[in-house]
């Protein structure tokens, strides 16, 4: 997967959150991290990230902006964010997407920058790409837009209505050529509009198949470290250490692997393989020693020839 560093990100973090009783939705915690920080983690390579809404602390530096008038709706917020961007492509996200990933972001960016060359050169060039959930609904706030067409369309709407405040999102993409990127399981597009949604998101991260990855990601974010962790490899290592050495060796060994990787800038998988091999050698020695004892092999004084 290629890196995309020629884009800016705009995260819309305003709104009254009426269905949440007026709670500060972007600050609500899912998996121990605010929803806003979870969204920001999905676009770490944006050249500039603008958060539109009331000022809040964030896990990484962002530019703060506020729509005019405050509470003017998503199009007014989008225009406010655009004023702070210069990249040719703009990623537009809502601040309540707990399961958005960098992989989905990169799929959107790739789709937004693909397409034909226009009149005389094949299909018309795309103006961007947006996610489409499993039910077929378009998700304009999980999308990547070419900044030129996006600015042009917002200016057209402002000229036609005198304001962007209160206009629906669908007015924006009616004249844009957008690729639809399928979200087959409606995971990346899952948003949290109600307390039921928040509860469902909190339950989902604790499911058997995802809880460890979610926990490791949260720990790395809390500690401010960037370290690739192969969960399966480390679990295998912990099992080998517990079996071949002693049960407390498992957490201590995995700690040492992480420490060595961080201090030496080395690959976790390579270090885990070496430690696993060491644990297996310990286990083999224990089995050989036990086998010798069970077979009645002589040791110590018993091995001396009779005098």
PDB file of N, CA and C in Angstrom, residues 221-282:
ATOM      1  N   UNK A 221      -1.158   4.192  22.089  1.00  0.00           N
ATOM      2  CA  UNK A 221      -1.594   5.578  22.038  1.00  0.00           C
ATOM      3  C   UNK A 221      -1.392   6.265  23.386  1.00  0.00           C
ATOM      4  N   UNK A 222      -1.699   5.556  24.467  1.00  0.00           N
ATOM      5  CA  UNK A 222      -1.554   6.125  25.806  1.00  0.00           C
ATOM      6  C   UNK A 222      -0.098   6.420  26.135  1.00  0.00           C
ATOM      7  N   UNK A 223       0.799   5.532  25.682  1.00  0.00           N
ATOM      8  CA  UNK A 223       2.226   5.685  25.986  1.00  0.00           C
ATOM      9  C   UNK A 223       2.959   6.549  24.965  1.00  0.00           C
ATOM     10  N   UNK A 224       2.270   6.880  23.873  1.00  0.00           N
ATOM     11  CA  UNK A 224       2.898   7.708  22.853  1.00  0.00           C
ATOM     12  C   UNK A 224       4.006   7.004  22.106  1.00  0.00           C
ATOM     13  N   UNK A 225       3.836   5.717  21.813  1.00  0.00           N
ATOM     14  CA  UNK A 225       4.876   4.970  21.115  1.00  0.00           C
ATOM     15  C   UNK A 225       4.347   4.468  19.776  1.00  0.00           C
ATOM     16  N   UNK A 226       5.279   4.327  18.822  1.00  0.00           N
ATOM     17  CA  UNK A 226       4.962   3.751  17.517  1.00  0.00           C
ATOM     18  C   UNK A 226       5.779   2.473  17.388  1.00  0.00           C
ATOM     19  N   UNK A 227       5.100   1.360  17.461  1.00  0.00           N
ATOM     20  CA  UNK A 227       5.785   0.077  17.416  1.00  0.00           C
ATOM     21  C   UNK A 227       4.835  -0.960  16.834  1.00  0.00           C
ATOM     22  N   UNK A 228       5.247  -1.573  15.726  1.00  0.00           N
ATOM     23  CA  UNK A 228       4.416  -2.627  15.146  1.00  0.00           C
ATOM     24  C   UNK A 228       4.431  -3.845  16.057  1.00  0.00           C
ATOM     25  N   UNK A 229       3.263  -4.350  16.362  1.00  0.00           N
ATOM     26  CA  UNK A 229       3.143  -5.491  17.270  1.00  0.00           C
ATOM     27  C   UNK A 229       2.399  -6.609  16.563  1.00  0.00           C
ATOM     28  N   UNK A 230       3.078  -7.739  16.395  1.00  0.00           N
ATOM     29  CA  UNK A 230       2.437  -8.928  15.840  1.00  0.00           C
ATOM     30  C   UNK A 230       1.850  -9.706  17.012  1.00  0.00           C
ATOM     31  N   UNK A 231       0.552  -9.499  17.242  1.00  0.00           N
ATOM     32  CA  UNK A 231      -0.084 -10.090  18.414  1.00  0.00           C
ATOM     33  C   UNK A 231       0.042 -11.601  18.430  1.00  0.00           C
ATOM     34  N   UNK A 232      -0.184 -12.236  17.287  1.00  0.00           N
ATOM     35  CA  UNK A 232      -0.125 -13.700  17.228  1.00  0.00           C
ATOM     36  C   UNK A 232       1.271 -14.200  17.576  1.00  0.00           C
ATOM     37  N   UNK A 233       2.300 -13.533  17.059  1.00  0.00           N
ATOM     38  CA  UNK A 233       3.673 -13.963  17.327  1.00  0.00           C
ATOM     39  C   UNK A 233       4.004 -13.838  18.810  1.00  0.00           C
ATOM     40  N   UNK A 234       3.570 -12.741  19.428  1.00  0.00           N
ATOM     41  CA  UNK A 234       3.869 -12.545  20.844  1.00  0.00           C
ATOM     42  C   UNK A 234       3.095 -13.524  21.727  1.00  0.00           C
ATOM     43  N   UNK A 235       1.867 -13.843  21.329  1.00  0.00           N
ATOM     44  CA  UNK A 235       1.112 -14.832  22.094  1.00  0.00           C
ATOM     45  C   UNK A 235       1.762 -16.212  21.988  1.00  0.00           C
ATOM     46  N   UNK A 236       2.247 -16.535  20.796  1.00  0.00           N
ATOM     47  CA  UNK A 236       2.966 -17.804  20.640  1.00  0.00           C
ATOM     48  C   UNK A 236       4.214 -17.821  21.507  1.00  0.00           C
ATOM     49  N   UNK A 237       4.921 -16.699  21.516  1.00  0.00           N
ATOM     50  CA  UNK A 237       6.122 -16.595  22.342  1.00  0.00           C
ATOM     51  C   UNK A 237       5.779 -16.751  23.818  1.00  0.00           C
ATOM     52  N   UNK A 238       4.726 -16.067  24.263  1.00  0.00           N
ATOM     53  CA  UNK A 238       4.324 -16.162  25.668  1.00  0.00           C
ATOM     54  C   UNK A 238       3.974 -17.601  26.037  1.00  0.00           C
ATOM     55  N   UNK A 239       3.304 -18.302  25.148  1.00  0.00           N
ATOM     56  CA  UNK A 239       2.955 -19.714  25.401  1.00  0.00           C
ATOM     57  C   UNK A 239       4.219 -20.565  25.528  1.00  0.00           C
ATOM     58  N   UNK A 240       5.168 -20.338  24.614  1.00  0.00           N
ATOM     59  CA  UNK A 240       6.412 -21.117  24.655  1.00  0.00           C
ATOM     60  C   UNK A 240       7.199 -20.831  25.931  1.00  0.00           C
ATOM     61  N   UNK A 241       7.244 -19.543  26.313  1.00  0.00           N
ATOM     62  CA  UNK A 241       7.994 -19.185  27.519  1.00  0.00           C
ATOM     63  C   UNK A 241       7.336 -19.775  28.765  1.00  0.00           C
ATOM     64  N   UNK A 242       6.007 -19.716  28.824  1.00  0.00           N
ATOM     65  CA  UNK A 242       5.294 -20.262  29.982  1.00  0.00           C
ATOM     66  C   UNK A 242       5.474 -21.775  30.074  1.00  0.00           C
ATOM     67  N   UNK A 243       5.443 -22.437  28.924  1.00  0.00           N
ATOM     68  CA  UNK A 243       5.567 -23.895  28.921  1.00  0.00           C
ATOM     69  C   UNK A 243       7.005 -24.356  29.147  1.00  0.00           C
ATOM     70  N   UNK A 244       7.941 -23.697  28.489  1.00  0.00           N
ATOM     71  CA  UNK A 244       9.315 -24.177  28.510  1.00  0.00           C
ATOM     72  C   UNK A 244      10.144 -23.664  29.662  1.00  0.00           C
ATOM     73  N   UNK A 245       9.727 -22.583  30.288  1.00  0.00           N
ATOM     74  CA  UNK A 245      10.531 -21.992  31.368  1.00  0.00           C
ATOM     75  C   UNK A 245       9.715 -21.977  32.662  1.00  0.00           C
ATOM     76  N   UNK A 246       8.797 -21.028  32.772  1.00  0.00           N
ATOM     77  CA  UNK A 246       7.917 -20.912  33.940  1.00  0.00           C
ATOM     78  C   UNK A 246       6.818 -19.940  33.586  1.00  0.00           C
ATOM     79  N   UNK A 247       5.660 -20.045  34.206  1.00  0.00           N
ATOM     80  CA  UNK A 247       4.524 -19.206  33.836  1.00  0.00           C
ATOM     81  C   UNK A 247       4.834 -17.712  33.908  1.00  0.00           C
ATOM     82  N   UNK A 248       5.525 -17.222  34.958  1.00  0.00           N
ATOM     83  CA  UNK A 248       5.820 -15.780  34.984  1.00  0.00           C
ATOM     84  C   UNK A 248       6.760 -15.332  33.872  1.00  0.00           C
ATOM     85  N   UNK A 249       7.420 -16.274  33.198  1.00  0.00           N
ATOM     86  CA  UNK A 249       8.325 -15.894  32.114  1.00  0.00           C
ATOM     87  C   UNK A 249       7.578 -15.296  30.941  1.00  0.00           C
ATOM     88  N   UNK A 250       6.294 -15.632  30.787  1.00  0.00           N
ATOM     89  CA  UNK A 250       5.540 -15.163  29.627  1.00  0.00           C
ATOM     90  C   UNK A 250       5.425 -13.637  29.582  1.00  0.00           C
ATOM     91  N   UNK A 251       4.833 -12.980  30.609  1.00  0.00           N
ATOM     92  CA  UNK A 251       4.716 -11.514  30.528  1.00  0.00           C
ATOM     93  C   UNK A 251       6.063 -10.815  30.591  1.00  0.00           C
ATOM     94  N   UNK A 252       7.006 -11.365  31.358  1.00  0.00           N
ATOM     95  CA  UNK A 252       8.317 -10.732  31.445  1.00  0.00           C
ATOM     96  C   UNK A 252       9.050 -10.789  30.113  1.00  0.00           C
ATOM     97  N   UNK A 253       8.922 -11.901  29.405  1.00  0.00           N
ATOM     98  CA  UNK A 253       9.600 -12.032  28.117  1.00  0.00           C
ATOM     99  C   UNK A 253       9.005 -11.084  27.085  1.00  0.00           C
ATOM    100  N   UNK A 254       7.691 -11.005  27.027  1.00  0.00           N
ATOM    101  CA  UNK A 254       7.084 -10.105  26.059  1.00  0.00           C
ATOM    102  C   UNK A 254       7.417  -8.647  26.367  1.00  0.00           C
ATOM    103  N   UNK A 255       7.536  -8.317  27.656  1.00  0.00           N
ATOM    104  CA  UNK A 255       7.979  -6.967  28.009  1.00  0.00           C
ATOM    105  C   UNK A 255       9.382  -6.698  27.463  1.00  0.00           C
ATOM    106  N   UNK A 256      10.279  -7.652  27.642  1.00  0.00           N
ATOM    107  CA  UNK A 256      11.652  -7.473  27.181  1.00  0.00           C
ATOM    108  C   UNK A 256      11.727  -7.353  25.657  1.00  0.00           C
ATOM    109  N   UNK A 257      10.870  -8.093  24.958  1.00  0.00           N
ATOM    110  CA  UNK A 257      10.828  -7.982  23.506  1.00  0.00           C
ATOM    111  C   UNK A 257      10.457  -6.551  23.096  1.00  0.00           C
ATOM    112  N   UNK A 258       9.417  -6.028  23.693  1.00  0.00           N
ATOM    113  CA  UNK A 258       8.996  -4.675  23.365  1.00  0.00           C
ATOM    114  C   UNK A 258      10.052  -3.639  23.721  1.00  0.00           C
ATOM    115  N   UNK A 259      10.688  -3.845  24.862  1.00  0.00           N
ATOM    116  CA  UNK A 259      11.726  -2.893  25.280  1.00  0.00           C
ATOM    117  C   UNK A 259      12.894  -2.913  24.299  1.00  0.00           C
ATOM    118  N   UNK A 260      13.329  -4.110  23.932  1.00  0.00           N
ATOM    119  CA  UNK A 260      14.454  -4.227  22.997  1.00  0.00           C
ATOM    120  C   UNK A 260      14.106  -3.634  21.642  1.00  0.00           C
ATOM    121  N   UNK A 261      12.882  -3.891  21.174  1.00  0.00           N
ATOM    122  CA  UNK A 261      12.469  -3.356  19.880  1.00  0.00           C
ATOM    123  C   UNK A 261      12.460  -1.835  19.901  1.00  0.00           C
ATOM    124  N   UNK A 262      11.948  -1.264  20.990  1.00  0.00           N
ATOM    125  CA  UNK A 262      11.887   0.177  21.089  1.00  0.00           C
ATOM    126  C   UNK A 262      13.258   0.817  21.234  1.00  0.00           C
ATOM    127  N   UNK A 263      14.103   0.212  22.045  1.00  0.00           N
ATOM    128  CA  UNK A 263      15.426   0.782  22.301  1.00  0.00           C
ATOM    129  C   UNK A 263      16.370   0.619  21.115  1.00  0.00           C
ATOM    130  N   UNK A 264      16.269  -0.503  20.428  1.00  0.00           N
ATOM    131  CA  UNK A 264      17.217  -0.821  19.368  1.00  0.00           C
ATOM    132  C   UNK A 264      16.654  -0.602  17.967  1.00  0.00           C
ATOM    133  N   UNK A 265      15.367  -0.264  17.885  1.00  0.00           N
ATOM    134  CA  UNK A 265      14.758  -0.069  16.584  1.00  0.00           C
ATOM    135  C   UNK A 265      14.723  -1.343  15.761  1.00  0.00           C
ATOM    136  N   UNK A 266      14.554  -2.482  16.423  1.00  0.00           N
ATOM    137  CA  UNK A 266      14.592  -3.768  15.727  1.00  0.00           C
ATOM    138  C   UNK A 266      13.194  -4.318  15.513  1.00  0.00           C
ATOM    139  N   UNK A 267      13.083  -5.288  14.615  1.00  0.00           N
ATOM    140  CA  UNK A 267      11.807  -5.867  14.254  1.00  0.00           C
ATOM    141  C   UNK A 267      11.285  -6.778  15.369  1.00  0.00           C
ATOM    142  N   UNK A 268      10.037  -6.573  15.767  1.00  0.00           N
ATOM    143  CA  UNK A 268       9.444  -7.358  16.846  1.00  0.00           C
ATOM    144  C   UNK A 268       9.407  -8.837  16.481  1.00  0.00           C
ATOM    145  N   UNK A 269       9.044  -9.132  15.231  1.00  0.00           N
ATOM    146  CA  UNK A 269       8.946 -10.526  14.813  1.00  0.00           C
ATOM    147  C   UNK A 269      10.292 -11.236  14.920  1.00  0.00           C
ATOM    148  N   UNK A 270      11.361 -10.575  14.503  1.00  0.00           N
ATOM    149  CA  UNK A 270      12.703 -11.181  14.583  1.00  0.00           C
ATOM    150  C   UNK A 270      13.079 -11.470  16.035  1.00  0.00           C
ATOM    151  N   UNK A 271      12.827 -10.491  16.910  1.00  0.00           N
ATOM    152  CA  UNK A 271      13.161 -10.674  18.317  1.00  0.00           C
ATOM    153  C   UNK A 271      12.291 -11.751  18.952  1.00  0.00           C
ATOM    154  N   UNK A 272      11.014 -11.781  18.591  1.00  0.00           N
ATOM    155  CA  UNK A 272      10.125 -12.809  19.127  1.00  0.00           C
ATOM    156  C   UNK A 272      10.563 -14.199  18.687  1.00  0.00           C
ATOM    157  N   UNK A 273      10.997 -14.325  17.438  1.00  0.00           N
ATOM    158  CA  UNK A 273      11.474 -15.621  16.943  1.00  0.00           C
ATOM    159  C   UNK A 273      12.706 -16.091  17.721  1.00  0.00           C
ATOM    160  N   UNK A 274      13.608 -15.161  17.991  1.00  0.00           N
ATOM    161  CA  UNK A 274      14.817 -15.529  18.734  1.00  0.00           C
ATOM    162  C   UNK A 274      14.482 -15.944  20.165  1.00  0.00           C
ATOM    163  N   UNK A 275      13.593 -15.201  20.808  1.00  0.00           N
ATOM    164  CA  UNK A 275      13.213 -15.541  22.176  1.00  0.00           C
ATOM    165  C   UNK A 275      12.441 -16.855  22.214  1.00  0.00           C
ATOM    166  N   UNK A 276      11.610 -17.098  21.193  1.00  0.00           N
ATOM    167  CA  UNK A 276      10.861 -18.355  21.137  1.00  0.00           C
ATOM    168  C   UNK A 276      11.815 -19.536  20.970  1.00  0.00           C
ATOM    169  N   UNK A 277      12.822 -19.351  20.136  1.00  0.00           N
ATOM    170  CA  UNK A 277      13.806 -20.413  19.959  1.00  0.00           C
ATOM    171  C   UNK A 277      14.542 -20.704  21.266  1.00  0.00           C
ATOM    172  N   UNK A 278      14.856 -19.645  22.016  1.00  0.00           N
ATOM    173  CA  UNK A 278      15.505 -19.822  23.318  1.00  0.00           C
ATOM    174  C   UNK A 278      14.583 -20.589  24.267  1.00  0.00           C
ATOM    175  N   UNK A 279      13.306 -20.216  24.301  1.00  0.00           N
ATOM    176  CA  UNK A 279      12.354 -20.910  25.171  1.00  0.00           C
ATOM    177  C   UNK A 279      12.228 -22.383  24.787  1.00  0.00           C
ATOM    178  N   UNK A 280      12.254 -22.651  23.484  1.00  0.00           N
ATOM    179  CA  UNK A 280      12.164 -24.036  23.032  1.00  0.00           C
ATOM    180  C   UNK A 280      13.403 -24.842  23.424  1.00  0.00           C
ATOM    181  N   UNK A 281      14.558 -24.161  23.414  1.00  0.00           N
ATOM    182  CA  UNK A 281      15.775 -24.860  23.850  1.00  0.00           C
ATOM    183  C   UNK A 281      15.694 -25.197  25.334  1.00  0.00           C
ATOM    184  N   UNK A 282      15.150 -24.269  26.129  1.00  0.00           N
ATOM    185  CA  UNK A 282      14.955 -24.549  27.550  1.00  0.00           C
ATOM    186  C   UNK A 282      14.030 -25.752  27.731  1.00  0.00           C
TER     187      UNK A 282
END
